[in-house]
Coordinates of C-alpha atoms in Angstrom, one line a residue:
M3 CA 0.1 0.5 0.1
K4 CA 2.9 2.5 0.5
T5 CA 4.9 1.6 -2.6
V6 CA 1.2 2.8 -3.9
L7 CA 0.4 5.6 -2.4
V8 CA 4.3 7.1 -3.1
T9 CA 3.3 6.1 -6.7
A10 CA 0.2 8.2 -7.0
A11 CA 1.8 10.7 -5.7
A12 CA 4.5 10.9 -7.3
M13 CA 2.6 10.5 -10.8
A14 CA 1.1 14.0 -9.6
G15 CA 3.4 15.6 -8.7
L16 CA 4.9 14.7 -12.7
G17 CA 1.5 15.3 -14.1
T18 CA 1.3 19.6 -12.3
L19 CA 5.1 19.6 -13.3
V20 CA 4.3 19.0 -17.1
A21 CA 1.3 20.6 -16.6
A22 CA 3.3 23.8 -15.3
A23 CA 5.9 23.4 -18.2
V24 CA 2.7 23.8 -20.8
V25 CA 1.1 26.4 -19.5
W26 CA 4.8 28.8 -18.7
S27 CA 5.9 27.6 -22.1
G28 CA 2.9 29.0 -24.5
A29 CA 2.6 26.0 -26.3
Y30 CA -1.7 26.8 -25.2
N31 CA -2.6 28.0 -28.4
V32 CA -5.6 30.7 -26.3
A33 CA -6.6 32.1 -29.7
A34 CA -9.9 32.8 -30.9
D35 CA -9.6 31.6 -34.0
V36 CA -8.3 28.2 -33.5
P37 CA -10.4 26.1 -31.8
H38 CA -9.7 24.0 -29.1
S39 CA -8.5 20.2 -29.9
R40 CA -11.1 17.7 -29.7
P41 CA -10.4 17.0 -26.2
V42 CA -10.3 20.1 -24.3
H43 CA -12.9 20.6 -26.0
A44 CA -15.1 18.3 -24.7
V45 CA -13.7 18.7 -21.5
I46 CA -15.2 22.5 -20.9
E47 CA -18.3 21.5 -22.9
A48 CA -19.2 18.6 -20.6
T49 CA -18.3 21.4 -18.2
R50 CA -20.4 24.2 -19.4
R51 CA -23.4 21.4 -19.8
R52 CA -23.2 20.0 -16.5
S53 CA -22.1 23.5 -14.8
I54 CA -25.0 24.7 -15.6
A55 CA -27.9 21.8 -15.2
V56 CA -27.0 21.7 -11.8
R57 CA -27.2 24.7 -10.8
A58 CA -30.2 25.7 -12.9
A59 CA -32.4 22.5 -11.7
G60 CA -34.1 24.3 -8.4
I61 CA -35.2 27.3 -10.7
Q62 CA -39.2 27.9 -10.9
P63 CA -40.2 29.9 -13.8
P64 CA -42.9 31.9 -13.8
D65 CA -45.5 32.2 -16.5
L66 CA -44.0 32.9 -20.0
A67 CA -47.0 32.8 -22.6
S68 CA -47.9 36.2 -21.3
P69 CA -48.1 38.0 -24.7
A70 CA -46.9 41.5 -23.3
R71 CA -43.7 39.7 -21.2
I72 CA -43.2 38.0 -24.6
R73 CA -42.9 42.4 -26.0
Q74 CA -41.4 43.7 -23.4
G75 CA -38.4 40.9 -24.1
A76 CA -38.0 41.5 -27.2
G77 CA -36.7 45.0 -27.2
N78 CA -33.9 44.5 -24.5
Y79 CA -32.8 41.2 -26.9
D80 CA -32.7 43.5 -30.2
A81 CA -30.4 45.7 -27.9
M82 CA -28.5 43.6 -25.9
C83 CA -28.3 39.7 -27.5
S84 CA -29.3 40.2 -31.3
G85 CA -25.3 41.3 -32.1
C86 CA -24.3 37.3 -31.0
H87 CA -27.1 35.7 -30.6
L88 CA -28.4 37.3 -34.6
A89 CA -32.2 37.3 -35.1
P90 CA -34.9 36.2 -37.4
G91 CA -33.8 37.8 -41.4
M92 CA -30.2 38.6 -39.4
A93 CA -27.2 38.4 -41.3
A94 CA -24.0 36.7 -38.9
T95 CA -22.5 39.8 -37.7
E96 CA -18.7 40.9 -36.9
M97 CA -19.1 39.6 -33.1
S98 CA -21.3 36.7 -33.8
R99 CA -17.9 35.4 -36.4
G100 CA -15.5 36.5 -34.3
L101 CA -16.4 34.6 -31.3
Y102 CA -14.9 31.3 -30.0
P103 CA -17.3 29.0 -28.4
P104 CA -19.9 30.5 -31.8
P105 CA -22.3 31.8 -30.0
P106 CA -25.9 29.2 -31.1
D107 CA -28.5 31.3 -32.9
L108 CA -31.0 31.8 -30.6
S109 CA -33.4 32.7 -33.7
R110 CA -33.1 29.1 -34.8
V111 CA -32.7 27.1 -31.9
T112 CA -35.0 26.7 -28.3
V113 CA -33.2 27.3 -25.2
E114 CA -34.5 25.8 -22.0
V115 CA -36.2 28.3 -20.4
T116 CA -34.1 27.7 -16.4
E117 CA -31.0 26.9 -17.9
A118 CA -31.5 30.0 -20.3
F119 CA -32.5 32.1 -16.7
W120 CA -28.9 31.2 -15.4
V121 CA -27.0 31.6 -18.8
I122 CA -28.4 35.7 -19.0
K123 CA -28.5 36.1 -15.2
H124 CA -24.9 35.0 -14.3
G125 CA -23.1 34.6 -17.9
I126 CA -20.2 32.2 -18.7
K127 CA -16.3 32.7 -17.7
A128 CA -14.4 33.1 -21.3
S129 CA -17.1 33.3 -24.2
G130 CA -18.1 36.6 -24.5
M131 CA -21.6 36.1 -22.7
P132 CA -21.8 38.8 -19.9
A133 CA -23.7 38.4 -16.3
W134 CA -27.0 40.7 -16.8
G135 CA -27.9 40.2 -13.3
G136 CA -25.5 42.6 -12.6
S137 CA -27.6 45.2 -14.1
M138 CA -31.2 43.6 -15.0
D139 CA -34.5 43.0 -12.3
D140 CA -34.9 38.7 -12.8
A141 CA -38.9 39.9 -13.8
Y142 CA -36.6 41.7 -17.0
I143 CA -34.4 38.2 -17.5
W144 CA -37.5 36.5 -17.5
N145 CA -39.3 38.9 -20.4
M146 CA -36.1 37.2 -22.2
V147 CA -36.3 34.1 -21.5
A148 CA -40.3 34.3 -22.5
F149 CA -38.7 35.7 -25.3
L150 CA -36.7 33.2 -26.7
Q151 CA -39.1 30.6 -26.5
A152 CA -41.6 33.3 -28.7
M153 CA -38.7 33.5 -31.8
P154 CA -38.0 30.8 -33.2
A155 CA -41.4 31.4 -35.0
M156 CA -40.8 34.4 -36.1
D157 CA -40.0 35.7 -39.4
A158 CA -38.1 38.9 -39.8
D159 CA -41.3 41.5 -40.3
H160 CA -42.9 40.0 -36.9
Y161 CA -39.5 40.6 -35.1
R162 CA -39.0 44.0 -35.6
R163 CA -42.9 44.5 -34.9
M164 CA -42.3 42.9 -31.9
V165 CA -39.0 45.1 -31.5
A166 CA -41.0 48.4 -31.9
A167 CA -44.1 47.4 -29.7
S168 CA -41.6 47.0 -27.0
G169 CA -40.5 49.8 -25.5
G170 CA -36.7 49.0 -26.4
H171 CA -34.4 48.9 -24.1
D172 CA -35.4 48.5 -20.9
H173 CA -34.7 46.8 -17.7
G174 CA -35.0 49.0 -14.5
G175 CA -31.3 50.6 -14.8
G176 CA -28.4 50.0 -15.6
E177 CA -28.3 50.6 -20.1
T178 CA -25.6 51.8 -21.3
H179 CA -28.5 54.6 -23.6
P180 CA -31.2 56.5 -23.5
H181 CA -34.2 53.8 -23.1
G182 CA -36.9 55.2 -25.5
S183 CA -39.5 53.3 -22.6
A184 CA -43.0 52.5 -23.0
S185 CA -43.4 51.7 -19.9
D186 CA -41.4 53.6 -16.3
P187 CA -39.4 50.6 -15.1
G188 CA -38.4 52.6 -11.4
H189 CA -42.6 52.6 -11.1
H190 CA -44.2 50.2 -13.2
D191 CA -43.7 45.7 -13.8
A192 CA -41.5 44.8 -16.0
V193 CA -44.6 43.5 -18.2
A194 CA -45.2 46.1 -20.7
D195 CA -49.0 47.3 -21.0
D196 CA -50.5 46.4 -24.1
D197 CA -51.6 50.3 -24.9
A198 CA -48.6 51.7 -24.0
V199 CA -47.6 53.4 -27.3
E200 CA -48.4 57.3 -26.9
G201 CA -44.3 57.3 -25.2
V202 CA -44.4 58.0 -20.5
V203 CA -43.2 60.9 -18.6
H204 CA -41.9 59.4 -15.8
R205 CA -40.3 60.5 -11.9
H206 CA -37.0 59.1 -10.7
P207 CA -36.2 58.3 -6.8
D208 CA -34.5 61.8 -6.9
G209 CA -37.9 63.7 -8.0
T210 CA -36.8 64.6 -11.5
V211 CA -39.2 64.0 -14.0
E212 CA -38.6 62.5 -17.4
S213 CA -40.6 61.9 -20.8
H214 CA -39.8 59.7 -23.3
P215 CA -40.9 59.6 -26.8
A216 CA -42.8 56.6 -28.6
P217 CA -41.5 54.4 -29.8
P218 CA -40.5 54.1 -33.5
S219 CA -43.4 51.9 -35.7
A220 CA -40.7 50.8 -37.8
L221 CA -37.2 49.8 -36.7
P222 CA -35.0 49.1 -40.0
A223 CA -34.5 45.6 -41.3
P224 CA -31.2 44.0 -39.0
E225 CA -30.0 41.8 -42.2
H226 CA -26.5 44.3 -42.6
A227 CA -24.4 43.1 -40.1
D228 CA -21.3 45.9 -40.1
N229 CA -23.7 49.2 -38.9
G230 CA -22.0 51.2 -41.1
H231 CA -18.5 50.3 -40.5
D232 CA -16.2 50.2 -43.4
H233 CA -13.4 47.5 -42.9
Q234 CA -12.4 47.6 -46.9
R235 CA -14.1 44.0 -47.5

């Protein structure tokens, strides 16, 4: 038994030294345009799938069939997610082409609801997927999850109409640009009002009053990946 333990310890030590040598040498290529080797990819994928599944197992979703919930989630998806995960009728973008692992095209696949909620809230390390829970309340995250269930059945026109009616980028604070919202995130539920199309005037916690215009009646088609950029390609 002593011999077995000594041998095991020696092998573990040798493995640690080899791993340290590989890391220090820079031999492993971490470039995003060079895929992982098959063994590394298999380990990472298995780790990712099990980590998400275990942590999402106890989450209880609300009713995701509400049209208002789905509609409100459309604006946040368009502003925060479509650049990587695309949308109906949308071509690959610079971001979606450049990320590794490649983000799934969520306009074509339906995601499991509790796992989608967990991923949106907590993100995934070293994947390009941010943790939106730091700036977005759970109710808004569930609205995005509800929209994800409906989006694969939409065509491009339906998607654009849904985004136009959504109130835009609005998740109760932390938005990176002014939100032309049809509801006040500080004083209204995260589920949008069916008839909120006339714009809104609302009061912030500091007492100031802000007026937002109504959302546009139509959005430009999302087929163009470069958004005006010119890379001379």
